[in-house]
């Protein structure tokens, strides 16, 4: 993956921003696990590596430890039995444990990477990521979604200095993980719609080049839907590169906007509510894929409305409190302080902008039938039952998720458009 060529494309961008990354190199090739020590050595003369992984990931990456030791690295390993949740307690544990090391190395995917990304930021250590599965879009991100007291927020974190991936390992990753990566990539279509809606209604800045970077990556993966779960190094590399590109897009935009919209927040709602019950959720990308399909159904039903009569939002905070529960509700209030983000949007502005909003839904977001077919083809789930989310929790998520973030999405403004918005959402989502 030619990082220098990509950066050259973003020089003198018309948006006026200087687009930079902290990544020195991205290497996705066959046999990288046996060259990891050599590749890391190119960028450091330090010797102490703090490696974080879990038993499954380190077994899949057999050979990496030997390659590190061959290059003279002193490796201190922190190996989980099976890490499923990126929680702040684990972030703090890793940040404290790596203090005497020079580099933090994550060998894994998902939660392991998010923990290390924030822990290395807190400890102010260079971060190297060795990806073991093309399962999530945060590989190149400089933010990390972390749960704290069961509430999930995104935190400023460390972008990797170096991203490594062995295509043989990526190809042999479980189909569930590869399907999760596909689901996470399909979410970009919803994210782009929501980003434009916020731009229209609030003036939130959009960079056309960053938007195109995300769109191109998603389109590339969409064409590979029938090869996602195969033991195929070429397609595994393509998915991994696309996931990395969306992480770079987030860094370029100084926001997660290019990679996520309402569908990610819905997934986070399901996750935190299950954590409250002491239950571990399905993989992030699998949940996001299902939420993306629900959003596609709702958004396209909204686009069928040729005219709307908008109103100021009138939040029923008692209903929101009941949905989140007493433990999570204070965090929700923080996100809506001093007043909900929708309060700055006038009904008149929303009505005048409706045709433009409908146009972006039709332009960016595949119709529900196409989205469902793509997910099925790629081995990604399409129903709540497949991700072990009850119909009641599914309903709560799509109705009340948006209060978790201070962010404009179509789902966030829907109550300003539909008086019986809950009924509309449930009917359109086809739960």
Coordinates of C-alpha atoms in Angstrom, one line a residue:
X1 CA 0.0 0.0 0.0
X2 CA 1.7 3.2 -1.2
X3 CA 1.2 5.7 1.7
X4 CA 3.3 8.3 0.1
X5 CA 1.3 8.3 -3.1
X6 CA -1.9 8.7 -1.1
X7 CA -0.5 11.6 0.9
X8 CA 0.5 13.3 -2.4
X9 CA -3.1 13.2 -3.6
X10 CA -4.2 15.2 -0.5
X11 CA -1.6 18.0 -0.9
X12 CA -3.1 21.5 -1.4
X13 CA -6.6 20.2 -0.7
X14 CA -9.4 22.6 -1.7
X15 CA -11.0 22.2 1.7
X16 CA -8.1 24.3 3.1
X17 CA -7.0 21.7 5.7
X18 CA -3.5 20.1 5.8
X19 CA -4.1 16.4 5.7
X20 CA -1.4 14.5 7.6
X21 CA -1.0 11.1 9.3
X22 CA 1.4 9.8 12.0
X23 CA 1.8 6.5 10.1
X24 CA 5.3 5.9 8.7
X25 CA 4.4 2.9 6.6
X26 CA 1.7 0.3 5.9
X27 CA 2.9 -3.2 4.8
X28 CA 0.3 -5.9 3.9
X29 CA 2.1 -8.8 2.3
X30 CA 2.5 -12.5 2.5
X31 CA 5.0 -13.6 5.2
X32 CA 5.0 -10.4 7.1
X33 CA 4.8 -12.2 10.4
X34 CA 8.3 -13.6 9.8
X35 CA 9.7 -10.1 9.0
X36 CA 7.9 -8.1 11.7
X37 CA 11.0 -7.5 13.7
X38 CA 13.0 -6.3 10.7
X39 CA 10.1 -4.0 9.6
X40 CA 9.7 -2.5 13.0
X41 CA 13.5 -2.0 13.3
X42 CA 13.4 0.3 10.3
X43 CA 11.7 2.9 12.4
X44 CA 13.3 2.6 15.8
X45 CA 16.6 2.0 17.6
X46 CA 14.8 1.3 20.8
X47 CA 14.6 -2.3 22.1
X48 CA 11.8 -2.8 24.6
X49 CA 8.5 -3.9 23.1
X50 CA 5.3 -4.3 25.1
X51 CA 3.2 -6.8 23.1
X52 CA -0.5 -7.1 23.8
X53 CA -2.6 -9.9 22.3
X54 CA -4.9 -12.8 23.2
X55 CA -4.3 -16.5 22.9
X56 CA -6.3 -16.9 19.7
X57 CA -4.5 -14.0 18.0
X58 CA -1.0 -14.9 19.1
X59 CA -1.5 -18.5 18.0
X60 CA -2.6 -17.2 14.6
X61 CA 0.5 -15.1 14.4
X62 CA 3.0 -17.9 15.3
X63 CA 6.4 -16.7 14.3
X64 CA 6.1 -13.1 15.1
X65 CA 7.7 -13.4 18.5
X66 CA 10.8 -15.1 17.0
X67 CA 11.1 -12.4 14.4
X68 CA 11.1 -9.7 17.1
X69 CA 13.7 -11.5 19.2
X70 CA 15.9 -12.1 16.1
X71 CA 16.1 -8.3 15.7
X72 CA 17.2 -7.9 19.3
X73 CA 13.9 -6.7 20.7
X74 CA 13.2 -7.5 24.3
X75 CA 9.5 -8.4 24.4
X76 CA 7.3 -8.2 27.4
X77 CA 4.0 -9.9 26.6
X78 CA 0.5 -9.2 28.0
X79 CA -1.7 -12.0 26.7
X80 CA -5.4 -12.1 27.4
X81 CA -7.3 -15.4 27.3
X82 CA -9.9 -13.8 25.1
X83 CA -10.4 -10.0 25.0
X84 CA -14.0 -9.1 23.9
X85 CA -14.6 -5.7 25.3
X86 CA -12.4 -2.6 25.0
X87 CA -12.9 -1.2 28.6
X88 CA -11.2 1.7 30.3
X89 CA -10.0 -0.5 33.1
X90 CA -8.0 -2.6 30.6
X91 CA -6.7 0.6 28.9
X92 CA -5.4 1.8 32.2
X93 CA -3.9 -1.6 33.0
X94 CA -2.0 -1.6 29.7
X95 CA -1.0 2.0 30.0
X96 CA 0.5 1.3 33.4
X97 CA 2.2 -1.9 32.4
X98 CA 3.9 -0.5 29.4
X99 CA 5.6 2.4 31.2
X100 CA 9.0 0.8 31.1
X101 CA 8.8 -0.2 27.5
X102 CA 9.6 1.8 24.4
X103 CA 6.9 0.6 22.0
X104 CA 3.4 -0.8 22.3
X105 CA 2.6 -3.6 19.8
X106 CA -0.9 -4.8 19.4
X107 CA -1.2 -8.3 17.7
X108 CA -4.9 -8.7 17.1
X109 CA -8.0 -7.0 15.9
X110 CA -11.0 -5.1 17.3
X111 CA -10.9 -4.7 21.1
X112 CA -7.2 -5.4 21.5
X113 CA -6.3 -2.7 19.0
X114 CA -8.6 -0.2 20.6
X115 CA -7.2 -0.8 24.0
X116 CA -3.6 -0.4 22.8
X117 CA -4.5 2.7 20.7
X118 CA -5.7 4.6 23.8
X119 CA -3.2 3.0 26.2
X120 CA -0.2 4.1 24.1
X121 CA -1.7 7.6 23.9
X122 CA -2.0 7.8 27.7
X123 CA 1.5 6.4 28.2
X124 CA 2.9 8.5 25.3
X125 CA 4.5 5.5 23.6
X126 CA 4.8 4.8 19.8
X127 CA 2.2 2.3 18.7
X128 CA 2.6 -0.5 16.2
X129 CA -0.3 -2.6 15.0
X130 CA -0.1 -6.1 13.6
X131 CA -3.6 -6.9 12.2
X132 CA -4.7 -10.5 12.4
X133 CA -8.1 -10.1 10.7
X134 CA -9.8 -7.6 8.4
X135 CA -12.6 -7.2 10.9
X136 CA -12.9 -3.5 11.8
X137 CA -12.3 0.0 10.4
X138 CA -10.2 1.4 13.2
X139 CA -6.9 0.0 12.1
X140 CA -5.5 3.4 11.1
X141 CA -7.7 5.6 13.3
X142 CA -6.5 8.0 15.9
X143 CA -9.6 7.6 18.0
X144 CA -10.8 4.6 20.1
X145 CA -14.3 3.6 21.1
X146 CA -14.0 2.5 24.8
X147 CA -16.5 1.6 27.4
X148 CA -16.3 3.2 30.8
X149 CA -18.8 2.2 33.5
X150 CA -20.6 0.5 30.7
X151 CA -21.1 3.7 28.6
X152 CA -19.2 3.8 25.3
X153 CA -17.5 6.9 24.1
X154 CA -14.8 7.7 21.5
X155 CA -11.5 9.0 22.8
X156 CA -8.6 10.7 21.2
X157 CA -5.9 8.1 20.8
X158 CA -2.6 7.2 19.2
X159 CA -2.5 6.6 15.4
X160 CA -0.2 3.6 14.7
X161 CA 3.4 4.5 13.7
X162 CA 3.4 1.3 11.6
X163 CA 0.6 -1.0 10.4
X164 CA 1.6 -4.6 9.5
X165 CA -0.5 -7.5 8.2
X166 CA 0.3 -10.9 6.8
X167 CA -2.1 -11.8 4.0
X168 CA -1.9 -15.5 4.8
X169 CA -3.1 -14.8 8.3
X170 CA -5.8 -12.4 7.1
X171 CA -7.1 -15.0 4.6
X172 CA -7.3 -17.7 7.2
X173 CA -9.1 -15.5 9.7
X174 CA -12.5 -17.0 10.7
X175 CA -15.4 -16.1 8.3
X176 CA -17.2 -14.4 11.1
X177 CA -14.4 -11.9 11.4
X178 CA -14.1 -11.3 7.7
X179 CA -17.9 -10.9 7.4
X180 CA -17.7 -8.4 10.3
X181 CA -15.2 -6.3 8.3
X182 CA -17.5 -6.2 5.4
X183 CA -20.4 -5.1 7.6
X184 CA -18.3 -2.3 9.0
X185 CA -17.4 -1.2 5.4
X186 CA -21.1 -1.1 4.3
X187 CA -21.7 1.4 7.2
X188 CA -19.7 4.0 5.3
X189 CA -22.7 4.6 3.0
X190 CA -24.9 5.6 6.0
X191 CA -22.0 7.7 7.4
X192 CA -21.6 9.7 4.2
X193 CA -25.3 10.4 4.1
X194 CA -25.3 11.6 7.7
X195 CA -22.2 13.7 7.2
X196 CA -23.9 15.6 4.4
X197 CA -27.1 16.0 6.3
X198 CA -25.1 17.7 9.1
X199 CA -23.2 19.8 6.6
X200 CA -26.6 21.0 5.1
X201 CA -28.2 21.7 8.5
X202 CA -25.3 22.9 10.7
X203 CA -22.5 23.8 8.3
X204 CA -20.3 21.0 9.6
X205 CA -17.3 20.9 7.2
X206 CA -16.9 18.2 4.6
X207 CA -13.8 17.6 2.6
X208 CA -14.6 16.3 -0.9
X209 CA -11.4 14.4 -1.2
X210 CA -11.9 12.6 2.1
X211 CA -15.5 11.8 1.2
X212 CA -14.3 10.3 -2.1
X213 CA -11.6 8.3 -0.3
X214 CA -14.3 6.6 1.8
X215 CA -16.7 6.2 -1.1
X216 CA -14.0 4.6 -3.3
X217 CA -13.0 2.2 -0.5
X218 CA -16.6 1.1 0.2
X219 CA -17.3 0.6 -3.5
X220 CA -14.2 -1.5 -3.9
X221 CA -15.3 -3.8 -1.1
X222 CA -18.8 -4.0 -2.4
X223 CA -17.5 -5.5 -5.6
X224 CA -15.7 -8.2 -3.5
X225 CA -18.8 -9.4 -1.6
X226 CA -18.7 -12.9 -3.0
X227 CA -15.0 -13.4 -2.1
X228 CA -15.0 -12.0 1.4
X229 CA -15.2 -15.3 3.3
X230 CA -12.9 -17.3 1.0
X231 CA -9.4 -18.3 2.0
X232 CA -8.2 -15.8 -0.5
X233 CA -5.2 -13.6 0.2
X234 CA -6.0 -11.1 -2.6
X235 CA -9.5 -10.3 -1.3
X236 CA -8.4 -10.3 2.3
X237 CA -5.7 -7.8 1.5
X238 CA -8.2 -5.6 -0.4
X239 CA -10.6 -5.6 2.5
X240 CA -7.8 -4.8 5.0
X241 CA -6.6 -1.9 2.8
X242 CA -10.1 -0.5 2.5
X243 CA -10.5 -0.6 6.3
X244 CA -7.2 1.1 6.7
X245 CA -8.2 3.8 4.2
X246 CA -11.3 4.7 6.2
X247 CA -9.2 5.0 9.3
X248 CA -6.9 7.4 7.4
X249 CA -10.0 9.3 6.2
X250 CA -11.0 9.8 9.9
X251 CA -7.6 11.2 10.7
X252 CA -7.7 13.5 7.7
X253 CA -11.2 14.7 8.7
X254 CA -10.3 15.0 12.4
X255 CA -13.5 13.1 13.0
X256 CA -15.1 9.7 12.7
X257 CA -17.6 11.1 10.2
X258 CA -16.2 9.5 7.1
X259 CA -16.5 6.1 8.6
X260 CA -19.6 6.0 10.7
X261 CA -23.1 7.4 11.2
X262 CA -26.2 6.4 13.0
X263 CA -25.6 2.7 12.5
X264 CA -22.5 2.7 14.7
X265 CA -24.3 4.4 17.5
X266 CA -27.1 1.9 17.3
X267 CA -24.6 -0.9 17.6
X268 CA -23.0 0.9 20.6
X269 CA -26.4 1.2 22.3
X270 CA -27.0 -2.6 21.9
X271 CA -23.6 -3.3 23.3
X272 CA -23.8 -1.1 26.4
X273 CA -27.3 -2.4 27.2
X274 CA -26.1 -6.0 27.0
X275 CA -23.1 -5.1 29.2
X276 CA -25.5 -3.8 31.8
X277 CA -26.9 -7.3 31.9
X278 CA -23.5 -8.8 32.1
X279 CA -23.6 -10.1 28.5
X280 CA -21.0 -9.8 25.8
X281 CA -22.2 -8.6 22.4
X282 CA -21.5 -10.1 19.0
X283 CA -18.6 -8.7 16.9
X284 CA -18.7 -5.0 16.3
X285 CA -18.8 -5.2 12.5
X286 CA -21.6 -7.9 12.6
X287 CA -23.8 -5.6 14.7
X288 CA -22.9 -2.6 12.6
X289 CA -23.9 -4.5 9.4
X290 CA -27.4 -5.3 10.8
X291 CA -27.8 -1.7 12.0
X292 CA -26.7 -0.5 8.5
X293 CA -29.5 -2.6 6.9
X294 CA -32.0 -1.1 9.4
X295 CA -30.9 2.4 8.6
X296 CA -31.1 1.7 4.8
X297 CA -34.7 0.7 5.2
X298 CA -35.5 3.7 7.4
X299 CA -33.6 6.2 5.3
X300 CA -35.1 5.1 2.0
X301 CA -38.6 5.2 3.5
X302 CA -37.8 8.8 4.6
X303 CA -36.6 9.6 1.0
X304 CA -40.1 8.6 -0.3
X305 CA -41.6 11.6 1.6
X306 CA -41.7 14.3 -1.0
X307 CA -42.8 17.0 1.4
X308 CA -42.4 17.3 5.2
X309 CA -43.8 19.6 7.9
X310 CA -41.0 20.1 10.4
X311 CA -41.2 21.1 14.1
X312 CA -38.9 21.9 16.9
X313 CA -37.7 18.8 18.7
X314 CA -39.5 18.1 22.0
X315 CA -37.5 15.4 23.8
X316 CA -39.3 13.2 26.3
X317 CA -36.5 12.9 28.7
X318 CA -38.4 10.6 31.0
X319 CA -38.6 8.2 28.1
X320 CA -34.9 8.5 27.4
X321 CA -34.1 8.0 31.1
X322 CA -36.2 4.8 31.2
X323 CA -34.5 3.5 28.0
X324 CA -30.9 4.0 29.2
X325 CA -31.5 3.3 32.9
X326 CA -30.1 5.2 36.0
X327 CA -26.5 4.2 35.5
X328 CA -26.2 5.3 31.9
X329 CA -28.5 8.3 31.9
X330 CA -26.0 10.8 33.5
X331 CA -23.6 10.1 30.6
X332 CA -26.4 10.7 28.2
X333 CA -27.1 14.1 29.8
X334 CA -23.4 15.0 29.4
X335 CA -23.7 14.4 25.7
X336 CA -26.7 16.7 25.5
X337 CA -25.3 19.5 27.6
X338 CA -26.1 22.4 27.6
X339 CA -28.9 21.6 25.2
X340 CA -29.5 18.9 22.5
X341 CA -27.6 19.6 19.3
X342 CA -30.9 19.7 17.3
X343 CA -32.0 22.8 19.1
X344 CA -29.9 24.9 16.7
X345 CA -31.8 23.6 13.7
X346 CA -34.9 25.5 12.6
X347 CA -38.0 23.7 11.2
X348 CA -37.8 26.1 8.3
X349 CA -34.2 25.2 7.5
X350 CA -35.1 21.5 7.6
X351 CA -38.1 21.9 5.3
X352 CA -36.1 24.0 2.8
X353 CA -33.3 21.4 2.7
X354 CA -35.5 18.3 2.4
X355 CA -35.1 17.8 -1.3
X356 CA -31.3 18.0 -1.0
X357 CA -31.3 15.5 1.9
X358 CA -33.4 13.1 -0.1
X359 CA -31.0 13.4 -3.0
X360 CA -28.0 12.4 -0.8
X361 CA -29.9 9.3 0.5
X362 CA -30.5 8.2 -3.1
X363 CA -27.0 9.1 -4.2
X364 CA -25.0 7.3 -1.5
X365 CA -27.0 4.6 0.2
X366 CA -27.8 1.3 -1.5
X367 CA -31.4 0.4 -1.3
X368 CA -32.4 -2.1 1.4
X369 CA -32.8 -5.0 -1.1
X370 CA -29.3 -4.5 -2.4
X371 CA -27.8 -4.0 1.0
X372 CA -29.4 -7.2 2.3
X373 CA -28.1 -9.2 -0.7
X374 CA -24.6 -7.8 -0.2
X375 CA -24.5 -8.7 3.5
X376 CA -25.8 -12.2 2.9
X377 CA -23.3 -12.8 0.0
X378 CA -20.4 -11.6 2.3
X379 CA -21.4 -13.9 5.2
X380 CA -22.5 -10.9 7.3
X381 CA -25.7 -11.2 9.4
X382 CA -28.9 -9.3 8.5
X383 CA -31.2 -10.0 11.4
X384 CA -31.3 -9.2 15.1
X385 CA -31.6 -12.9 15.9
X386 CA -28.3 -13.6 14.2
X387 CA -26.5 -11.1 16.5
X388 CA -28.4 -12.2 19.6
X389 CA -30.3 -8.9 20.0
X390 CA -33.9 -9.2 21.1
X391 CA -36.6 -7.4 19.2
X392 CA -37.2 -5.2 22.3
X393 CA -33.5 -4.2 22.5
X394 CA -33.4 -3.8 18.7
X395 CA -36.4 -1.4 18.9
X396 CA -34.9 0.6 21.8
X397 CA -31.7 0.9 19.9
X398 CA -33.1 2.4 16.8
X399 CA -35.4 4.8 18.7
X400 CA -33.1 6.1 21.4
X401 CA -29.5 5.5 20.3
X402 CA -28.9 9.0 19.1
X403 CA -28.8 10.6 22.5
X404 CA -25.5 8.8 23.1
X405 CA -23.6 11.2 20.8
X406 CA -23.6 14.9 20.1
X407 CA -24.0 14.4 16.4
X408 CA -26.5 15.2 13.7
X409 CA -27.8 12.2 11.7
X410 CA -31.0 11.6 9.9
X411 CA -32.1 9.4 12.8
X412 CA -31.5 12.3 15.2
X413 CA -33.7 14.7 13.3
X414 CA -36.4 12.2 12.4
X415 CA -38.6 13.2 15.4
X416 CA -38.6 16.7 14.0
X417 CA -40.1 15.4 10.7
X418 CA -42.5 12.6 11.9
X419 CA -44.9 13.3 14.7
X420 CA -45.3 9.6 15.4
X421 CA -41.6 9.0 14.9
X422 CA -41.3 5.8 16.9
X423 CA -44.1 4.1 15.0
X424 CA -42.5 5.3 11.7
X425 CA -39.1 3.9 12.7
X426 CA -40.4 0.5 13.7
X427 CA -42.5 0.2 10.7
X428 CA -39.8 1.2 8.3
X429 CA -37.2 -1.0 10.0
X430 CA -39.4 -4.0 9.5
X431 CA -38.5 -5.5 12.9

